[in-house]
Coordinates of C-alpha atoms and ligand atoms in Angstrom, one line a residue:
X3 CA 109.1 -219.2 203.4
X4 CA 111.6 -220.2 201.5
X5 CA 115.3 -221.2 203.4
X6 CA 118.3 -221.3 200.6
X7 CA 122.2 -221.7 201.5
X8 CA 123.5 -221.7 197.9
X9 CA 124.0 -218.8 195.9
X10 CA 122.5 -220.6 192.5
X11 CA 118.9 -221.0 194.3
X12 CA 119.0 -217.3 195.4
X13 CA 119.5 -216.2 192.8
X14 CA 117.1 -218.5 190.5
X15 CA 114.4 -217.4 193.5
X16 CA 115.2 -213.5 193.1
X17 CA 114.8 -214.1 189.1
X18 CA 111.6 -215.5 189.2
X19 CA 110.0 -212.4 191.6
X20 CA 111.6 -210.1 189.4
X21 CA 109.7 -211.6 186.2
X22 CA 106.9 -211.5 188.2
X23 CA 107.1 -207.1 188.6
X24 CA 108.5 -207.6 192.3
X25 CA 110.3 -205.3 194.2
X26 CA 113.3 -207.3 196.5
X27 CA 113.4 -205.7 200.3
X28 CA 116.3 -206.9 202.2
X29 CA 117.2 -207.2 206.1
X30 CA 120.4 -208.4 206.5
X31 CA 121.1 -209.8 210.0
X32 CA 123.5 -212.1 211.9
X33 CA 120.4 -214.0 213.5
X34 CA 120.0 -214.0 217.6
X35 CA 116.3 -212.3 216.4
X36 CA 114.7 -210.2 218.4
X37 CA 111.6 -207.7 218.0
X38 CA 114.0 -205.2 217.0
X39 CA 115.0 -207.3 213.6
X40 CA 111.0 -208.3 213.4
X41 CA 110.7 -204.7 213.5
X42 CA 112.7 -204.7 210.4
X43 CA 110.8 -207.2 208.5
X44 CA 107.5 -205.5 209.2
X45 CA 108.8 -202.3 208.0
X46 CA 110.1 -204.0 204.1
X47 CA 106.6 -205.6 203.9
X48 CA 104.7 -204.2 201.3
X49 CA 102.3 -204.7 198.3
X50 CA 104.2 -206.1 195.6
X51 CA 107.1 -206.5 198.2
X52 CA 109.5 -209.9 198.8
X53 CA 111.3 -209.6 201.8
X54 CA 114.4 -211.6 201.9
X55 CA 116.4 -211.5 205.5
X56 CA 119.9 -213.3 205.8
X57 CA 121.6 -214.8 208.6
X58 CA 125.5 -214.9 208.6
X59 CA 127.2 -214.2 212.0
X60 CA 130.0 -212.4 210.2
X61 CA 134.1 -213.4 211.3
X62 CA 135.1 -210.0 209.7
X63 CA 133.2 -207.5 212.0
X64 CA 134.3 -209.4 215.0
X65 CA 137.7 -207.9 216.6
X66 CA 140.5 -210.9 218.0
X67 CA 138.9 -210.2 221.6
X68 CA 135.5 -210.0 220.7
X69 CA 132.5 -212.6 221.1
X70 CA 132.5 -214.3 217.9
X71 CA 132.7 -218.1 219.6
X72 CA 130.2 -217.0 221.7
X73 CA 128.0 -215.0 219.7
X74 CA 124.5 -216.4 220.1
X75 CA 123.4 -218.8 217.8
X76 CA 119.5 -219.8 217.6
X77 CA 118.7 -220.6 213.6
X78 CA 115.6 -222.9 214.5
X79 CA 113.8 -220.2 216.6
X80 CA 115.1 -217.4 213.9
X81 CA 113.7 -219.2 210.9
X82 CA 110.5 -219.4 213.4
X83 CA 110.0 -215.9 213.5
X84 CA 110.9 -214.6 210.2
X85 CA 108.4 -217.3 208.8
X86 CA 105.6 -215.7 211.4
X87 CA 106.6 -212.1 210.3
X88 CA 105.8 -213.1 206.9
X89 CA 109.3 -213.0 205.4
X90 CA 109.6 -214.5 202.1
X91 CA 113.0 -216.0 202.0
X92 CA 116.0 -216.9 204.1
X93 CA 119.7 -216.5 202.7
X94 CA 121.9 -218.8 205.0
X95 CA 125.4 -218.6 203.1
X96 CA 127.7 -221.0 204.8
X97 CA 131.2 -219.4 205.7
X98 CA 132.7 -220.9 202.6
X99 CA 130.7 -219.2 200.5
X100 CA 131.1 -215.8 202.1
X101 CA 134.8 -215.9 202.2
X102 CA 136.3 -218.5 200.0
X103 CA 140.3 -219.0 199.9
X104 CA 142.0 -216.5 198.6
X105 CA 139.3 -214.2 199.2
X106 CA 141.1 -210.5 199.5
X107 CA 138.8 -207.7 199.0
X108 CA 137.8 -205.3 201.9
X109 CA 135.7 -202.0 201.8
X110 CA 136.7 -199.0 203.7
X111 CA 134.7 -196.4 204.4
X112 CA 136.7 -193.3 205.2
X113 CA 135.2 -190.7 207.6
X114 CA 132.5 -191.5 209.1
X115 CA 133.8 -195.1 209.8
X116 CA 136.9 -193.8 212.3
X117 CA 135.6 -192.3 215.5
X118 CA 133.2 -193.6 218.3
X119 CA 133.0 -197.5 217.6
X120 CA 135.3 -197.4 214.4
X121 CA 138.1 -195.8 217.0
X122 CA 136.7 -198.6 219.8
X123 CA 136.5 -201.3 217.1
X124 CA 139.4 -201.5 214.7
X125 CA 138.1 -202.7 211.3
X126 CA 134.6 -203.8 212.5
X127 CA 132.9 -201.2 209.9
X128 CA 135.5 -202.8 207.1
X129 CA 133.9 -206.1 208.0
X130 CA 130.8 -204.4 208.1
X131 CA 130.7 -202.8 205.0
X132 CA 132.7 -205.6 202.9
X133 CA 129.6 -208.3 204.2
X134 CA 127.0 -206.2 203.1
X135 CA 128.8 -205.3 199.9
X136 CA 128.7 -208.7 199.3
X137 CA 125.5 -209.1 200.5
X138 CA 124.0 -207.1 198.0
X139 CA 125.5 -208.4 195.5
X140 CA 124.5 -211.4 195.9
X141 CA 120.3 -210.7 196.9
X142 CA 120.5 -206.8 194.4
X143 CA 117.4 -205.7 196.9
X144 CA 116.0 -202.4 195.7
X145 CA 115.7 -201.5 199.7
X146 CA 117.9 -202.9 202.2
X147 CA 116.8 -202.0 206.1
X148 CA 118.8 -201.7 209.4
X149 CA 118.1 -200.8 212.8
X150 CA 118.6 -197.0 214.0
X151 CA 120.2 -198.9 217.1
X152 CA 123.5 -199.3 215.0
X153 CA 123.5 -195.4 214.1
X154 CA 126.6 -195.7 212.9
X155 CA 126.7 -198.5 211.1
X156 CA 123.4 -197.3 209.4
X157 CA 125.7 -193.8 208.6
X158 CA 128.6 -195.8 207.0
X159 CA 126.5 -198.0 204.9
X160 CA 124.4 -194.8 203.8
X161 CA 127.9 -193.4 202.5
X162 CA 128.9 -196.3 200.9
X163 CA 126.0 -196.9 199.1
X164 CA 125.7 -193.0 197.8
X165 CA 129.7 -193.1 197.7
X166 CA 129.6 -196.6 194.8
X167 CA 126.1 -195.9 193.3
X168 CA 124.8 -198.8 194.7
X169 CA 121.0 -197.8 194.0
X170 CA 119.6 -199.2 196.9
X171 CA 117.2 -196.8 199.0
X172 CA 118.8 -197.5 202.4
X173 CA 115.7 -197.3 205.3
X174 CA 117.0 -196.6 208.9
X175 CA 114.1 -198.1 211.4
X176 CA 113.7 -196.6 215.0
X177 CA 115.1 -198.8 218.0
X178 CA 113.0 -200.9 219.1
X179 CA 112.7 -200.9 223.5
X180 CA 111.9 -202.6 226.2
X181 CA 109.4 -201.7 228.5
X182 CA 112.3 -199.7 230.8
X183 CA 114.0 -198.3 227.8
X184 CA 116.8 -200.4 227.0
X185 CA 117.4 -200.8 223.3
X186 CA 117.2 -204.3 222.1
X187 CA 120.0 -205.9 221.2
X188 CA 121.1 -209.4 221.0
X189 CA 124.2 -209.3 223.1
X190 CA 121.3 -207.9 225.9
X191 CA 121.2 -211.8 227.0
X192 CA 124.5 -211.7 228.1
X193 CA 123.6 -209.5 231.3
X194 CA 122.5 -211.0 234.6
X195 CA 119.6 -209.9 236.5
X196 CA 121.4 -207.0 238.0
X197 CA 123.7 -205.3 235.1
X198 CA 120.0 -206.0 233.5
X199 CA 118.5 -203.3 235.9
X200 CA 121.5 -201.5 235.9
X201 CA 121.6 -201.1 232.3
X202 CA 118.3 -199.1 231.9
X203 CA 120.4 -196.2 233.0
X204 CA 122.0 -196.0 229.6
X205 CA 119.0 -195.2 227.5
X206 CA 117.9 -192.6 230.6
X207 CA 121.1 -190.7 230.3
X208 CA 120.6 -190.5 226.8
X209 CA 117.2 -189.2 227.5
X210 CA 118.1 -186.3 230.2
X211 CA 121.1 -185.3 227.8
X212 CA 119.2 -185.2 224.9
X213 CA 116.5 -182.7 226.9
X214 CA 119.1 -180.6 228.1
X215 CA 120.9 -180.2 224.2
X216 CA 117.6 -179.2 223.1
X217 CA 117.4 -176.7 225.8
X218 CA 120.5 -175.3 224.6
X219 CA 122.2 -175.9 228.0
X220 CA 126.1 -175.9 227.3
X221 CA 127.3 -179.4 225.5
X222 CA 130.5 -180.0 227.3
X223 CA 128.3 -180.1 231.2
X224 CA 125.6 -182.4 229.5
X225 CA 128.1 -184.5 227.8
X226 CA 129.9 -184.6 231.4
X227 CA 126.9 -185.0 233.5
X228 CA 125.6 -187.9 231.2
X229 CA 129.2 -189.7 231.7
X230 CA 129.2 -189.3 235.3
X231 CA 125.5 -190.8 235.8
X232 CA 126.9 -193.8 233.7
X233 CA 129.8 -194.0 235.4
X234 CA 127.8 -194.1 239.0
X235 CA 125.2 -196.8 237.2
X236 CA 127.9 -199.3 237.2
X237 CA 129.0 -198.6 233.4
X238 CA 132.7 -198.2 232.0
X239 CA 132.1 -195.2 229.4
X240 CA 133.7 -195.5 226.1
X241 CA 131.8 -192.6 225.1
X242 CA 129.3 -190.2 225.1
X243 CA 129.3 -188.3 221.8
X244 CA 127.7 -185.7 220.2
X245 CA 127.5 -185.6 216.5
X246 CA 126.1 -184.0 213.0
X247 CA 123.3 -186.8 212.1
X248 CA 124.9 -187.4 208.5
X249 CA 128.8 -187.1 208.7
X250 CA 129.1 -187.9 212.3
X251 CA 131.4 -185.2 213.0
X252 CA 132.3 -183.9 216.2
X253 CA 131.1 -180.3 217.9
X254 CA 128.3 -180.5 215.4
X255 CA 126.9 -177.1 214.4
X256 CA 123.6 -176.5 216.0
X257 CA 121.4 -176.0 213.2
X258 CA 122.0 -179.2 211.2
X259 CA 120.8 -182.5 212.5
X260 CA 122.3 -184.1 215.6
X261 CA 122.7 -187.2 217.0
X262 CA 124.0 -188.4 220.4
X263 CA 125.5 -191.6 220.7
X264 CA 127.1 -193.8 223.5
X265 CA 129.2 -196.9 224.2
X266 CA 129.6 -198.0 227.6
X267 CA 130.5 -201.2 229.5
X268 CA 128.5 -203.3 231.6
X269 CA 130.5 -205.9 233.3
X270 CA 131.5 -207.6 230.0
X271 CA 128.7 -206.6 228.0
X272 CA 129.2 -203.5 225.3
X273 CA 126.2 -201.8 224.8
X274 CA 124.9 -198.7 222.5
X275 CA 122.4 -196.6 222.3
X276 CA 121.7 -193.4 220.6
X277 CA 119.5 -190.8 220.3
X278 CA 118.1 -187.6 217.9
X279 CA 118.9 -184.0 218.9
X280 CA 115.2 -182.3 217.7
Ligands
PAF29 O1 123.7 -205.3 212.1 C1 124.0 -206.5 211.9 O2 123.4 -207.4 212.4 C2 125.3 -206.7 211.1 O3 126.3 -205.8 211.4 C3 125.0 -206.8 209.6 C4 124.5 -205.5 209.0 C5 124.0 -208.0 209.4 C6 126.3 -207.2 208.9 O4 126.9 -208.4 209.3

């Protein structure tokens, strides 16, 4: 596997696959890995396949009060695990790089960028989709692949990429769990033992909502009923959403794809979850 923190070599590396008839997969990340990313990984392997992943904890998605000093940072054990999952290449841009002086462009997605964590979040999907703008402009994958956990974020970079004719097939890949049910998630290792038993109630109100919506029981009591077990968990709700799957529009009609979504509080730890209406 090979590690590369300059742009020249990436591209020089990227090049040379190319010549060879490769396809280029991409997993962008901002490191902390955990099975969920590995997930990731195995699902850009293929025949004929490179898989480059990148690490770059990006400033830009990161709100003023927000954990970027103390984002988790772990590149030996990273590098360890993307070289065992058979990833081909590392992309490590240093900050510099990424956002030289004078640097001045942002990318806004309109729409499906506002609400839920774009409302909670002001300009973390801007940072969002301006990194991995740049990102691909700098690896030009053919797939790029992100976790289902960040539903969202998946749904924003979807758009953009139809939106600018990117022509990159964007691959969403199901949460990965833990044996409870919590979603895994890097900021997870910022709960103690007990928000960490707590926090299974999360992915279970999910679950019992999601049964009842597909029972057609009435959406405002299972939207309030899925609050109120959070609440008595231990969580501070953001929300509990329900959504079209694509647009992420509210009071979603019932016979296009739906998605619920949450955003709760545990102690200091924001966590997310989401799940499909079938
Ligand atoms: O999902 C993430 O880890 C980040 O938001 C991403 C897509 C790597 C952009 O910084």
């Amino acid at each position: 596997m090979q590690t590369v923190r300059d742009l020249e070599s990436l591209r020089e590396a990227v090049a040379a696959w190319r010549t060879e008839g490769a396809r280029v997969a991409f997993v962008p990340t901002m490191g902390a890995l955990h099975a969920g990313h590995i997930a990731l990984v195995e699902a850009a392997k293929g025949p004929g396949v490179k898989v480059v992943a990148s690490i770059f904890v990006n400033p830009k998605q990161f709100g003023p009060n927000e954990d970027l000093s103390r984002y988790p940072r772990k590149e030996k054990a990273d590098l360890t695990m993307l070289e065992e999952a058979g990833c081909d290449l590392v992309w490590l841009p240093p900050v510099e790089a990424m956002y030289p002086a004078g640097f001045a462009t942002n990318i806004s997605v309109a729409g499906v960028s506002e609400g839920l964590d774009g409302a909670a979040r002001p300009g973390h999907f801007d940072g969002v989709a301006t990194v991995v703008t740049k990102l691909f402009n700098q690896v030009r994958p053919d797939a790029a692949y992100f976790g289902e956990k960040d539903y969202q974020q998946l749904a924003v970079i979807r758009r953009m990429v139809s939106d600018l004719d990117m022509g990159i097939d964007i691959v969403g890949v199901p949460t990965q769990r833990d044996d409870d049910g919590l979603a895994l998630s890097s900021r997870n290792i910022y709960l103690d033992d007990e928000q960490r038993a707590k926090a299974v109630a999360l992915p279970r109100a999910l679950g019992v909502a999601a049964q009842g919506l597909a029972r057609g029981d009435d959406a405002e009591n299972v939207l309030a009923q899925a609050h109120a077990a959070l609440g008595a968990a231990g969580f501070e709700v953001d929300y509990v959403s329900l959504v079209d799957a694509e647009t992420l529009a509210l009071a979603p009609a019932a016979d296009r794809p739906r998605r619920l979504l949450a955003a709760a509080k545990m102690g200091h730890t924001r966590l997310i979850d989401n799940i499909a209406i079938e």
